[in-house]
Amino acid sequence: MMMTSEWAIILDEADALCEMILSSEPANTLQEAYKAVYSDAHLVEAIHAFGRMKEQYEDVQRFGKYHPDYHTIMKSIRQQKRELDLNEKVSALKLAENDFQDLLDEISLLIGKTVSEAVKVPVSNPFFASGSSCGSGCGSGGSCSCSA
């Protein structure tokens, strides 16, 4: 691929967009929430313990209810997940992650629409999916109004 002035302009604009995203409020909120969670030694240990429990859970899932520790591990992983979910710092981090993902989805849709109305952009939020040119009805036998 030859580097032309058009490509250089596109790369400069991409860098500028990246800087705007990284300096946005959702990005700053996400960074602060991340620091709050991972600067708490007790919370970090609980997250690592949950990760170890997830490994045991995956082992139990291979055998199902026939695994000797099935009930113990299933109960323990639910309790640990609930404790983490109820932690204010963890819930703030999850909300910040969702807000940042919404920002990225919105930017992706804007860029996709700029290229073409027919561009399908995968998004995590159903609100943004309804704004795409090709909604969720494409695989349902023609109920969609797109021209795919």
PDB file of C-alpha atoms in Angstrom:
ATOM      1  CA  MET A   1       0.000   0.000   0.000  1.00  0.00           C
ATOM      2  CA  MET A   2       1.333   3.397  -0.982  1.00  0.00           C
ATOM      3  CA  MET A   3       1.283   6.180   1.556  1.00  0.00           C
ATOM      4  CA  THR A   4      -0.475   9.139   0.026  1.00  0.00           C
ATOM      5  CA  SER A   5      -1.374  12.509   1.425  1.00  0.00           C
ATOM      6  CA  GLU A   6      -4.968  11.288   1.808  1.00  0.00           C
ATOM      7  CA  TRP A   7      -3.809   8.416   4.020  1.00  0.00           C
ATOM      8  CA  ALA A   8      -1.651  10.789   6.053  1.00  0.00           C
ATOM      9  CA  ILE A   9      -4.668  13.052   6.622  1.00  0.00           C
ATOM     10  CA  ILE A  10      -6.817  10.071   7.630  1.00  0.00           C
ATOM     11  CA  LEU A  11      -4.157   8.894  10.087  1.00  0.00           C
ATOM     12  CA  ASP A  12      -3.850  12.390  11.563  1.00  0.00           C
ATOM     13  CA  GLU A  13      -7.634  12.590  11.978  1.00  0.00           C
ATOM     14  CA  ALA A  14      -7.671   9.131  13.584  1.00  0.00           C
ATOM     15  CA  ASP A  15      -4.998  10.251  16.046  1.00  0.00           C
ATOM     16  CA  ALA A  16      -7.006  13.382  16.842  1.00  0.00           C
ATOM     17  CA  LEU A  17     -10.147  11.294  17.400  1.00  0.00           C
ATOM     18  CA  CYS A  18      -8.207   8.965  19.677  1.00  0.00           C
ATOM     19  CA  GLU A  19      -6.978  11.920  21.739  1.00  0.00           C
ATOM     20  CA  MET A  20     -10.535  13.280  22.015  1.00  0.00           C
ATOM     21  CA  ILE A  21     -11.829   9.899  23.173  1.00  0.00           C
ATOM     22  CA  LEU A  22      -9.065   9.490  25.748  1.00  0.00           C
ATOM     23  CA  SER A  23      -9.657  12.978  27.139  1.00  0.00           C
ATOM     24  CA  SER A  24     -13.449  12.582  27.268  1.00  0.00           C
ATOM     25  CA  GLU A  25     -15.440  12.546  30.486  1.00  0.00           C
ATOM     26  CA  PRO A  26     -16.411   8.837  30.182  1.00  0.00           C
ATOM     27  CA  ALA A  27     -12.746   7.893  29.686  1.00  0.00           C
ATOM     28  CA  ASN A  28     -11.678   9.929  32.719  1.00  0.00           C
ATOM     29  CA  THR A  29     -14.474   8.461  34.820  1.00  0.00           C
ATOM     30  CA  LEU A  30     -13.436   4.965  33.741  1.00  0.00           C
ATOM     31  CA  GLN A  31      -9.799   5.605  34.662  1.00  0.00           C
ATOM     32  CA  GLU A  32     -10.773   6.969  38.089  1.00  0.00           C
ATOM     33  CA  ALA A  33     -13.101   4.034  38.769  1.00  0.00           C
ATOM     34  CA  TYR A  34     -10.407   1.581  37.684  1.00  0.00           C
ATOM     35  CA  LYS A  35      -7.865   3.205  40.002  1.00  0.00           C
ATOM     36  CA  ALA A  36     -10.367   3.149  42.882  1.00  0.00           C
ATOM     37  CA  VAL A  37     -10.970  -0.574  42.465  1.00  0.00           C
ATOM     38  CA  TYR A  38      -7.390  -1.687  41.904  1.00  0.00           C
ATOM     39  CA  SER A  39      -5.849   0.529  44.599  1.00  0.00           C
ATOM     40  CA  ASP A  40      -7.934  -1.266  47.258  1.00  0.00           C
ATOM     41  CA  ALA A  41      -5.815  -4.282  48.295  1.00  0.00           C
ATOM     42  CA  HIS A  42      -8.753  -6.085  49.926  1.00  0.00           C
ATOM     43  CA  LEU A  43     -10.874  -5.667  46.808  1.00  0.00           C
ATOM     44  CA  VAL A  44      -8.048  -6.817  44.523  1.00  0.00           C
ATOM     45  CA  GLU A  45      -7.653  -9.962  46.615  1.00  0.00           C
ATOM     46  CA  ALA A  46     -11.421 -10.586  46.404  1.00  0.00           C
ATOM     47  CA  ILE A  47     -11.261 -10.194  42.602  1.00  0.00           C
ATOM     48  CA  HIS A  48      -8.361 -12.650  42.368  1.00  0.00           C
ATOM     49  CA  ALA A  49     -10.187 -15.100  44.653  1.00  0.00           C
ATOM     50  CA  PHE A  50     -13.222 -14.824  42.388  1.00  0.00           C
ATOM     51  CA  GLY A  51     -10.988 -15.522  39.363  1.00  0.00           C
ATOM     52  CA  ARG A  52      -9.648 -18.665  41.035  1.00  0.00           C
ATOM     53  CA  MET A  53     -13.202 -19.707  41.884  1.00  0.00           C
ATOM     54  CA  LYS A  54     -14.205 -19.183  38.241  1.00  0.00           C
ATOM     55  CA  GLU A  55     -11.529 -21.681  37.211  1.00  0.00           C
ATOM     56  CA  GLN A  56     -13.007 -24.213  39.618  1.00  0.00           C
ATOM     57  CA  TYR A  57     -16.472 -23.374  38.327  1.00  0.00           C
ATOM     58  CA  GLU A  58     -15.390 -24.079  34.742  1.00  0.00           C
ATOM     59  CA  ASP A  59     -14.010 -27.433  35.877  1.00  0.00           C
ATOM     60  CA  VAL A  60     -17.311 -28.223  37.590  1.00  0.00           C
ATOM     61  CA  GLN A  61     -19.238 -27.265  34.442  1.00  0.00           C
ATOM     62  CA  ARG A  62     -17.490 -30.011  32.506  1.00  0.00           C
ATOM     63  CA  PHE A  63     -19.005 -32.652  34.764  1.00  0.00           C
ATOM     64  CA  GLY A  64     -22.157 -30.879  35.887  1.00  0.00           C
ATOM     65  CA  LYS A  65     -23.996 -32.079  38.962  1.00  0.00           C
ATOM     66  CA  TYR A  66     -21.917 -35.247  38.994  1.00  0.00           C
ATOM     67  CA  HIS A  67     -18.839 -33.339  40.133  1.00  0.00           C
ATOM     68  CA  PRO A  68     -18.187 -34.080  43.853  1.00  0.00           C
ATOM     69  CA  ASP A  69     -17.928 -30.364  44.777  1.00  0.00           C
ATOM     70  CA  TYR A  70     -20.747 -29.159  42.513  1.00  0.00           C
ATOM     71  CA  HIS A  71     -23.024 -27.682  45.182  1.00  0.00           C
ATOM     72  CA  THR A  72     -20.192 -26.175  47.232  1.00  0.00           C
ATOM     73  CA  ILE A  73     -18.571 -24.425  44.277  1.00  0.00           C
ATOM     74  CA  MET A  74     -21.867 -23.258  42.783  1.00  0.00           C
ATOM     75  CA  LYS A  75     -22.905 -21.694  46.092  1.00  0.00           C
ATOM     76  CA  SER A  76     -19.492 -20.174  46.707  1.00  0.00           C
ATOM     77  CA  ILE A  77     -19.207 -18.558  43.272  1.00  0.00           C
ATOM     78  CA  ARG A  78     -22.669 -17.021  43.595  1.00  0.00           C
ATOM     79  CA  GLN A  79     -21.785 -15.578  46.998  1.00  0.00           C
ATOM     80  CA  GLN A  80     -18.479 -14.151  45.798  1.00  0.00           C
ATOM     81  CA  LYS A  81     -20.085 -12.638  42.701  1.00  0.00           C
ATOM     82  CA  ARG A  82     -22.830 -11.067  44.792  1.00  0.00           C
ATOM     83  CA  GLU A  83     -20.294  -9.573  47.204  1.00  0.00           C
ATOM     84  CA  LEU A  84     -18.350  -8.077  44.306  1.00  0.00           C
ATOM     85  CA  ASP A  85     -21.500  -6.809  42.577  1.00  0.00           C
ATOM     86  CA  LEU A  86     -22.664  -5.081  45.762  1.00  0.00           C
ATOM     87  CA  ASN A  87     -19.342  -3.315  46.258  1.00  0.00           C
ATOM     88  CA  GLU A  88     -19.750   0.387  45.440  1.00  0.00           C
ATOM     89  CA  LYS A  89     -16.357   0.669  43.734  1.00  0.00           C
ATOM     90  CA  VAL A  90     -17.000  -2.355  41.496  1.00  0.00           C
ATOM     91  CA  SER A  91     -20.475  -1.159  40.553  1.00  0.00           C
ATOM     92  CA  ALA A  92     -19.072   2.308  39.744  1.00  0.00           C
ATOM     93  CA  LEU A  93     -16.459   0.644  37.531  1.00  0.00           C
ATOM     94  CA  LYS A  94     -19.129  -1.374  35.704  1.00  0.00           C
ATOM     95  CA  LEU A  95     -21.211   1.757  35.105  1.00  0.00           C
ATOM     96  CA  ALA A  96     -18.156   3.636  33.863  1.00  0.00           C
ATOM     97  CA  GLU A  97     -17.313   0.755  31.514  1.00  0.00           C
ATOM     98  CA  ASN A  98     -20.847   0.785  30.127  1.00  0.00           C
ATOM     99  CA  ASP A  99     -20.782   4.571  29.611  1.00  0.00           C
ATOM    100  CA  PHE A 100     -17.443   4.357  27.830  1.00  0.00           C
ATOM    101  CA  GLN A 101     -18.683   1.492  25.649  1.00  0.00           C
ATOM    102  CA  ASP A 102     -21.759   3.567  24.746  1.00  0.00           C
ATOM    103  CA  LEU A 103     -19.446   6.404  23.672  1.00  0.00           C
ATOM    104  CA  LEU A 104     -17.420   4.022  21.505  1.00  0.00           C
ATOM    105  CA  ASP A 105     -20.609   2.540  20.005  1.00  0.00           C
ATOM    106  CA  GLU A 106     -21.931   5.986  19.160  1.00  0.00           C
ATOM    107  CA  ILE A 107     -18.652   6.976  17.497  1.00  0.00           C
ATOM    108  CA  SER A 108     -18.600   3.698  15.553  1.00  0.00           C
ATOM    109  CA  LEU A 109     -22.118   4.325  14.292  1.00  0.00           C
ATOM    110  CA  LEU A 110     -21.245   7.874  13.224  1.00  0.00           C
ATOM    111  CA  ILE A 111     -18.191   6.674  11.328  1.00  0.00           C
ATOM    112  CA  GLY A 112     -20.128   3.803   9.770  1.00  0.00           C
ATOM    113  CA  LYS A 113     -22.966   6.099   8.637  1.00  0.00           C
ATOM    114  CA  THR A 114     -20.399   8.477   7.159  1.00  0.00           C
ATOM    115  CA  VAL A 115     -19.027   5.672   4.996  1.00  0.00           C
ATOM    116  CA  SER A 116     -22.426   4.327   3.921  1.00  0.00           C
ATOM    117  CA  GLU A 117     -25.939   3.905   5.262  1.00  0.00           C
ATOM    118  CA  ALA A 118     -25.662   0.182   4.473  1.00  0.00           C
ATOM    119  CA  VAL A 119     -22.700  -0.396   6.799  1.00  0.00           C
ATOM    120  CA  LYS A 120     -23.601  -2.712   9.659  1.00  0.00           C
ATOM    121  CA  VAL A 121     -21.926  -1.659  12.896  1.00  0.00           C
ATOM    122  CA  PRO A 122     -21.929  -4.118  15.800  1.00  0.00           C
ATOM    123  CA  VAL A 123     -22.918  -2.384  19.035  1.00  0.00           C
ATOM    124  CA  SER A 124     -23.384  -3.638  22.565  1.00  0.00           C
ATOM    125  CA  ASN A 125     -26.321  -1.391  23.454  1.00  0.00           C
ATOM    126  CA  PRO A 126     -29.712  -2.194  21.858  1.00  0.00           C
ATOM    127  CA  PHE A 127     -30.528   1.534  21.862  1.00  0.00           C
ATOM    128  CA  PHE A 128     -27.768   2.142  19.342  1.00  0.00           C
ATOM    129  CA  ALA A 129     -28.642  -0.998  17.388  1.00  0.00           C
ATOM    130  CA  SER A 130     -32.036   0.510  16.557  1.00  0.00           C
ATOM    131  CA  GLY A 131     -30.242   3.487  15.043  1.00  0.00           C
ATOM    132  CA  SER A 132     -28.310   1.360  12.586  1.00  0.00           C
ATOM    133  CA  SER A 133     -29.527   0.999   9.037  1.00  0.00           C
ATOM    134  CA  CYS A 134     -30.023  -2.693   9.449  1.00  0.00           C
ATOM    135  CA  GLY A 135     -31.835  -3.541  12.667  1.00  0.00           C
ATOM    136  CA  SER A 136     -32.367  -6.864  14.307  1.00  0.00           C
ATOM    137  CA  GLY A 137     -34.908  -8.135  11.759  1.00  0.00           C
ATOM    138  CA  CYS A 138     -32.474  -8.918   8.927  1.00  0.00           C
ATOM    139  CA  GLY A 139     -32.348 -12.656   9.475  1.00  0.00           C
ATOM    140  CA  SER A 140     -36.069 -13.073   9.981  1.00  0.00           C
ATOM    141  CA  GLY A 141     -37.278 -13.577   6.433  1.00  0.00           C
ATOM    142  CA  GLY A 142     -37.614 -10.085   5.023  1.00  0.00           C
ATOM    143  CA  SER A 143     -39.303  -8.244   7.858  1.00  0.00           C
ATOM    144  CA  CYS A 144     -36.450  -5.746   7.843  1.00  0.00           C
ATOM    145  CA  SER A 145     -36.605  -2.640   5.694  1.00  0.00           C
ATOM    146  CA  CYS A 146     -32.940  -2.634   4.763  1.00  0.00           C
ATOM    147  CA  SER A 147     -31.678  -3.461   1.300  1.00  0.00           C
ATOM    148  CA  ALA A 148     -29.228  -6.160   2.364  1.00  0.00           C
TER     149      ALA A 148
END
